[in-house]
Amino acid sequence: MVKRSVVAAIVAVVIIIAIVGVAAWYLAAPPTPTPTPTPTATPPVKSLIVASFANLPYLDPHVAHDESGRAYIHNVYDTLVRMEYREGTVKIIPWLATRWEMVDNVTWRFYLREGVKFHHTNRELTAKDVEFSVMRMVIMPEGMGYLLVPWIDLDRTKAIDKYTIEIGLKKPCGVFLYLASYIYVVDSEEVKKNIKTPGPYGEWGDFGKGWLMEGHIDIGSGPYMLVEYVPGSHVMLAKNEKWWGDFAPRAPDNVKIVAIVDPATTHTLMAKRELDISTVWLPPETYEALDEIEGVDVAKLHYYGMYFLMMNSRKPPLDDIHVRKALFYLFDYRTFLEILPQHKEAEGIVPSNMIGFIPFPEPVEYNIDKALEELKKSKYWGELDKYEIALTWRAEVPGEDRVGLLLASAAEKVGLKIKVVKLPWLKVVEAMTRPDTPNHIEPMWITADYPEAISMVYLRWHSASHGTVNQNEWFDLPELDKMIEEVLGTIDEKERLEKSAELQRYIFYLYPSIFAGDYIGFKAYQSKYIDWPSAKVGFVGVFGWDVEYWKMNVYPEKKI
């Protein structure tokens, strides 16, 4: 018993000593730190620009041609070369083609950038895609394809190897590099997969146009890509992170394109910071009101554009050159600039910022006495009251009716009757397809496609433009077509510009249009948090190209 008690006591002592030791060790050892959760990084705020236009864009790059369409394809599709404003003028710069050469007067060879990928298929863009795109633009031809049709020889246009494309022409073209900046390259394999037959383009069916216009995806390789299309609502773009080019440091992650032309709605959304860039189609007083919103400025964008009052030379009494010249003198140019201040005084038959522009050969002025003198020389003198002249204006452009009323008021003083007619845009387009429609005088903003004066001249007065919104004169003058084509075909620039000057003088003395003013587009924008290069420079040139989203910087943190 005694031995067992001793043993038990010893064991108890040992246990106590162990417990005390463990406790001492625990107290002496530094405490184990409580694990700190790894902080979750706050995802960066996605930047967004909301831009409004008169309408949502056509989504087929070879169909789009108006302002919204041009802006869309300019950001979503890459072109062979690119026009860019540098050092006070517009220059051709490398784009998909890194270099090029003129093999002979009717053959151009372009060497392509390697590694360019299409947005949704991730397939590499090759010379075969360029060849297909040129062919599609010429065969359709819609959108900007009209620039290529007179020149491209498809039989001589071919891919030489994976990265070399040779484009053959039917005849020499002195401005071809400018035209090449409109060759929007598409994923040829995706088009071929989505062709519907039968269609208007023979073996090519509908050329994939129906599928593309539905807006499922885009087939481009440019800085932005289509991610959503809701008809009647908006088009959403997202930054193409694998684009080969350079983005501005704070380029928008997304761009939302909407169609808003209502002045009140525009003002409300701009004030609430829910609209970032307004449309160009607002009345002057709306821009004044927008400019008063804190953080909103109005950009003044100089395009290769002019406001013409185009006179139908096939409709009496405008078939008489003296009546057309009288209308020159009946237009109050100074008051026009007050009515629509988005213009500057016209100095020639093309905008004064174009290469090769020349001033009017003689003064253009508002002068009732001179107008009366011209009317007395007309074969219609003494019976002008029998001819009512219809002048149309677009229902979608508030305030444009004031221009027609200005001319009508002056015409009444010399016995001319001008009726100002309101028409929806689509009715205007339809009316201009035929020379026998009621529109004697059609006011229209026209913008040229490239910087040389001949671009505007071709667009406005070559017979190829008959039936389009670009002209309403309907001249039947083969000699005029021949002169225009000769200028375009002249390779040497100095010689080409000399011929262009002579041509401009010839057209002036036809008195084809009233040259109301050079166009300056106004757009309100959120200057507080958007850095917009075009707004700073004030020069754009080509319509729709002011919104190069990849060059903009957006600062969402400044929005509040």
mmCIF file of C-alpha atoms in Angstrom, residues 196-347:
data_model
loop_
_atom_site.group_PDB
_atom_site.id
_atom_site.type_symbol
_atom_site.label_atom_id
_atom_site.label_comp_id
_atom_site.label_asym_id
_atom_site.label_seq_id
_atom_site.Cartn_x
_atom_site.Cartn_y
_atom_site.Cartn_z
ATOM 1 C CA LYS A 196 -28.242 34.182 -97.821
ATOM 2 C CA THR A 197 -29.392 33.083 -101.251
ATOM 3 C CA PRO A 198 -30.907 34.056 -103.527
ATOM 4 C CA GLY A 199 -29.900 37.686 -103.362
ATOM 5 C CA PRO A 200 -29.226 40.747 -105.477
ATOM 6 C CA TYR A 201 -25.535 39.993 -106.018
ATOM 7 C CA GLY A 202 -25.699 36.870 -108.187
ATOM 8 C CA GLU A 203 -23.484 34.057 -106.942
ATOM 9 C CA TRP A 204 -22.847 36.042 -103.763
ATOM 10 C CA GLY A 205 -26.521 36.141 -102.795
ATOM 11 C CA ASP A 206 -27.020 39.003 -100.316
ATOM 12 C CA PHE A 207 -23.248 39.089 -99.575
ATOM 13 C CA GLY A 208 -23.994 38.597 -95.870
ATOM 14 C CA LYS A 209 -25.609 42.032 -95.659
ATOM 15 C CA GLY A 210 -28.803 40.769 -94.011
ATOM 16 C CA TRP A 211 -26.890 38.986 -91.258
ATOM 17 C CA LEU A 212 -24.538 41.902 -90.637
ATOM 18 C CA MET A 213 -27.375 44.428 -90.421
ATOM 19 C CA GLU A 214 -29.022 42.301 -87.727
ATOM 20 C CA GLY A 215 -26.094 43.176 -85.456
ATOM 21 C CA HIS A 216 -25.134 39.773 -84.034
ATOM 22 C CA ILE A 217 -21.414 40.545 -84.174
ATOM 23 C CA ASP A 218 -19.093 42.717 -86.214
ATOM 24 C CA ILE A 219 -16.435 41.279 -88.524
ATOM 25 C CA GLY A 220 -13.743 43.906 -88.069
ATOM 26 C CA SER A 221 -10.348 44.267 -86.439
ATOM 27 C CA GLY A 222 -10.463 47.886 -85.254
ATOM 28 C CA PRO A 223 -10.031 49.496 -81.824
ATOM 29 C CA TYR A 224 -13.649 48.887 -80.775
ATOM 30 C CA MET A 225 -15.982 45.955 -81.234
ATOM 31 C CA LEU A 226 -19.742 45.535 -81.318
ATOM 32 C CA VAL A 227 -21.110 43.900 -78.155
ATOM 33 C CA GLU A 228 -24.801 44.826 -78.262
ATOM 34 C CA TYR A 229 -27.351 46.118 -80.737
ATOM 35 C CA VAL A 230 -30.894 46.953 -79.642
ATOM 36 C CA PRO A 231 -32.855 48.227 -82.671
ATOM 37 C CA GLY A 232 -34.461 51.575 -81.995
ATOM 38 C CA SER A 233 -32.477 51.976 -78.780
ATOM 39 C CA HIS A 234 -28.680 51.839 -78.985
ATOM 40 C CA VAL A 235 -25.465 50.283 -80.203
ATOM 41 C CA MET A 236 -22.876 49.329 -77.579
ATOM 42 C CA LEU A 237 -19.155 49.063 -78.322
ATOM 43 C CA ALA A 238 -16.332 47.713 -76.154
ATOM 44 C CA LYS A 239 -12.607 48.303 -76.333
ATOM 45 C CA ASN A 240 -10.738 45.672 -78.344
ATOM 46 C CA GLU A 241 -7.964 44.868 -75.886
ATOM 47 C CA LYS A 242 -5.986 42.920 -78.484
ATOM 48 C CA TRP A 243 -5.971 45.704 -81.063
ATOM 49 C CA TRP A 244 -2.595 46.208 -82.707
ATOM 50 C CA GLY A 245 -2.723 50.032 -82.359
ATOM 51 C CA ASP A 246 -2.286 52.418 -79.442
ATOM 52 C CA PHE A 247 -5.083 53.631 -77.187
ATOM 53 C CA ALA A 248 -5.014 56.894 -75.263
ATOM 54 C CA PRO A 249 -4.128 56.160 -71.597
ATOM 55 C CA ARG A 250 -7.741 56.645 -70.458
ATOM 56 C CA ALA A 251 -9.609 55.646 -73.619
ATOM 57 C CA PRO A 252 -13.224 54.675 -72.868
ATOM 58 C CA ASP A 253 -13.878 51.013 -72.139
ATOM 59 C CA ASN A 254 -17.328 51.255 -73.679
ATOM 60 C CA VAL A 255 -19.148 53.514 -76.100
ATOM 61 C CA LYS A 256 -22.932 53.702 -76.305
ATOM 62 C CA ILE A 257 -24.380 55.142 -79.507
ATOM 63 C CA VAL A 258 -27.915 56.548 -79.277
ATOM 64 C CA ALA A 259 -30.219 58.502 -81.579
ATOM 65 C CA ILE A 260 -31.366 61.728 -79.913
ATOM 66 C CA VAL A 261 -32.096 64.935 -81.816
ATOM 67 C CA ASP A 262 -34.779 66.428 -79.572
ATOM 68 C CA PRO A 263 -33.386 69.659 -78.036
ATOM 69 C CA ALA A 264 -35.215 69.336 -74.696
ATOM 70 C CA THR A 265 -34.214 65.693 -74.202
ATOM 71 C CA THR A 266 -30.623 66.486 -75.116
ATOM 72 C CA HIS A 267 -30.490 69.346 -72.607
ATOM 73 C CA THR A 268 -31.939 67.210 -69.798
ATOM 74 C CA LEU A 269 -29.549 64.303 -70.377
ATOM 75 C CA MET A 270 -26.487 66.551 -70.706
ATOM 76 C CA ALA A 271 -27.384 68.319 -67.452
ATOM 77 C CA LYS A 272 -27.719 64.948 -65.665
ATOM 78 C CA ARG A 273 -24.385 63.707 -67.148
ATOM 79 C CA GLU A 274 -26.248 60.882 -68.904
ATOM 80 C CA LEU A 275 -25.226 62.056 -72.372
ATOM 81 C CA ASP A 276 -21.595 62.871 -73.096
ATOM 82 C CA ILE A 277 -21.491 64.071 -76.727
ATOM 83 C CA SER A 278 -24.491 65.596 -78.479
ATOM 84 C CA THR A 279 -25.581 65.293 -82.076
ATOM 85 C CA VAL A 280 -24.577 67.959 -84.570
ATOM 86 C CA TRP A 281 -28.208 68.410 -85.675
ATOM 87 C CA LEU A 282 -29.529 70.840 -83.068
ATOM 88 C CA PRO A 283 -30.756 74.439 -83.492
ATOM 89 C CA PRO A 284 -28.328 77.233 -82.526
ATOM 90 C CA GLU A 285 -30.254 78.282 -79.418
ATOM 91 C CA THR A 286 -29.948 74.747 -78.028
ATOM 92 C CA TYR A 287 -26.148 74.874 -78.217
ATOM 93 C CA GLU A 288 -26.228 78.234 -76.442
ATOM 94 C CA ALA A 289 -28.287 76.689 -73.640
ATOM 95 C CA LEU A 290 -26.039 73.612 -73.449
ATOM 96 C CA ASP A 291 -22.955 75.793 -73.231
ATOM 97 C CA GLU A 292 -24.360 77.336 -70.037
ATOM 98 C CA ILE A 293 -24.415 73.981 -68.216
ATOM 99 C CA GLU A 294 -21.474 73.736 -65.826
ATOM 100 C CA GLY A 295 -18.862 71.343 -67.208
ATOM 101 C CA VAL A 296 -20.311 71.349 -70.723
ATOM 102 C CA ASP A 297 -18.613 73.036 -73.678
ATOM 103 C CA VAL A 298 -19.536 73.311 -77.343
ATOM 104 C CA ALA A 299 -16.929 72.034 -79.801
ATOM 105 C CA LYS A 300 -16.700 73.802 -83.163
ATOM 106 C CA LEU A 301 -15.651 71.216 -85.726
ATOM 107 C CA HIS A 302 -14.497 72.318 -89.155
ATOM 108 C CA TYR A 303 -15.441 69.761 -91.805
ATOM 109 C CA TYR A 304 -14.867 69.655 -95.553
ATOM 110 C CA GLY A 305 -18.474 70.741 -95.718
ATOM 111 C CA MET A 306 -20.718 73.403 -97.172
ATOM 112 C CA TYR A 307 -24.392 74.330 -97.055
ATOM 113 C CA PHE A 308 -25.732 74.491 -100.614
ATOM 114 C CA LEU A 309 -29.123 75.518 -101.940
ATOM 115 C CA MET A 310 -29.064 73.257 -104.988
ATOM 116 C CA MET A 311 -31.119 74.420 -107.989
ATOM 117 C CA ASN A 312 -32.762 71.944 -110.373
ATOM 118 C CA SER A 313 -31.647 73.087 -113.832
ATOM 119 C CA ARG A 314 -34.293 70.965 -115.582
ATOM 120 C CA LYS A 315 -37.305 72.613 -113.948
ATOM 121 C CA PRO A 316 -38.659 75.969 -115.159
ATOM 122 C CA PRO A 317 -37.835 78.699 -114.375
ATOM 123 C CA LEU A 318 -34.497 77.385 -113.029
ATOM 124 C CA ASP A 319 -33.550 76.039 -116.438
ATOM 125 C CA ASP A 320 -32.729 79.685 -117.263
ATOM 126 C CA ILE A 321 -29.249 80.649 -116.091
ATOM 127 C CA HIS A 322 -30.366 84.245 -115.437
ATOM 128 C CA VAL A 323 -32.982 83.087 -112.927
ATOM 129 C CA ARG A 324 -30.371 80.993 -111.133
ATOM 130 C CA LYS A 325 -27.971 83.943 -111.085
ATOM 131 C CA ALA A 326 -30.757 86.188 -109.755
ATOM 132 C CA LEU A 327 -31.209 83.789 -106.836
ATOM 133 C CA PHE A 328 -27.482 84.222 -106.119
ATOM 134 C CA TYR A 329 -28.236 87.899 -105.485
ATOM 135 C CA LEU A 330 -31.496 87.250 -103.611
ATOM 136 C CA PHE A 331 -29.839 85.273 -100.836
ATOM 137 C CA ASP A 332 -28.997 87.316 -97.738
ATOM 138 C CA TYR A 333 -25.667 85.732 -96.794
ATOM 139 C CA ARG A 334 -25.090 87.814 -93.663
ATOM 140 C CA THR A 335 -28.498 87.045 -92.187
ATOM 141 C CA PHE A 336 -28.008 83.359 -93.008
ATOM 142 C CA LEU A 337 -24.935 83.308 -90.757
ATOM 143 C CA GLU A 338 -27.069 84.724 -87.952
ATOM 144 C CA ILE A 339 -29.810 82.134 -88.510
ATOM 145 C CA LEU A 340 -27.408 79.193 -88.655
ATOM 146 C CA PRO A 341 -24.167 80.269 -86.956
ATOM 147 C CA GLN A 342 -22.690 76.795 -87.480
ATOM 148 C CA HIS A 343 -21.205 78.257 -90.653
ATOM 149 C CA LYS A 344 -18.650 80.751 -91.829
ATOM 150 C CA GLU A 345 -18.889 82.898 -94.935
ATOM 151 C CA ALA A 346 -18.349 80.889 -98.115
ATOM 152 C CA GLU A 347 -15.377 82.033 -100.165
#
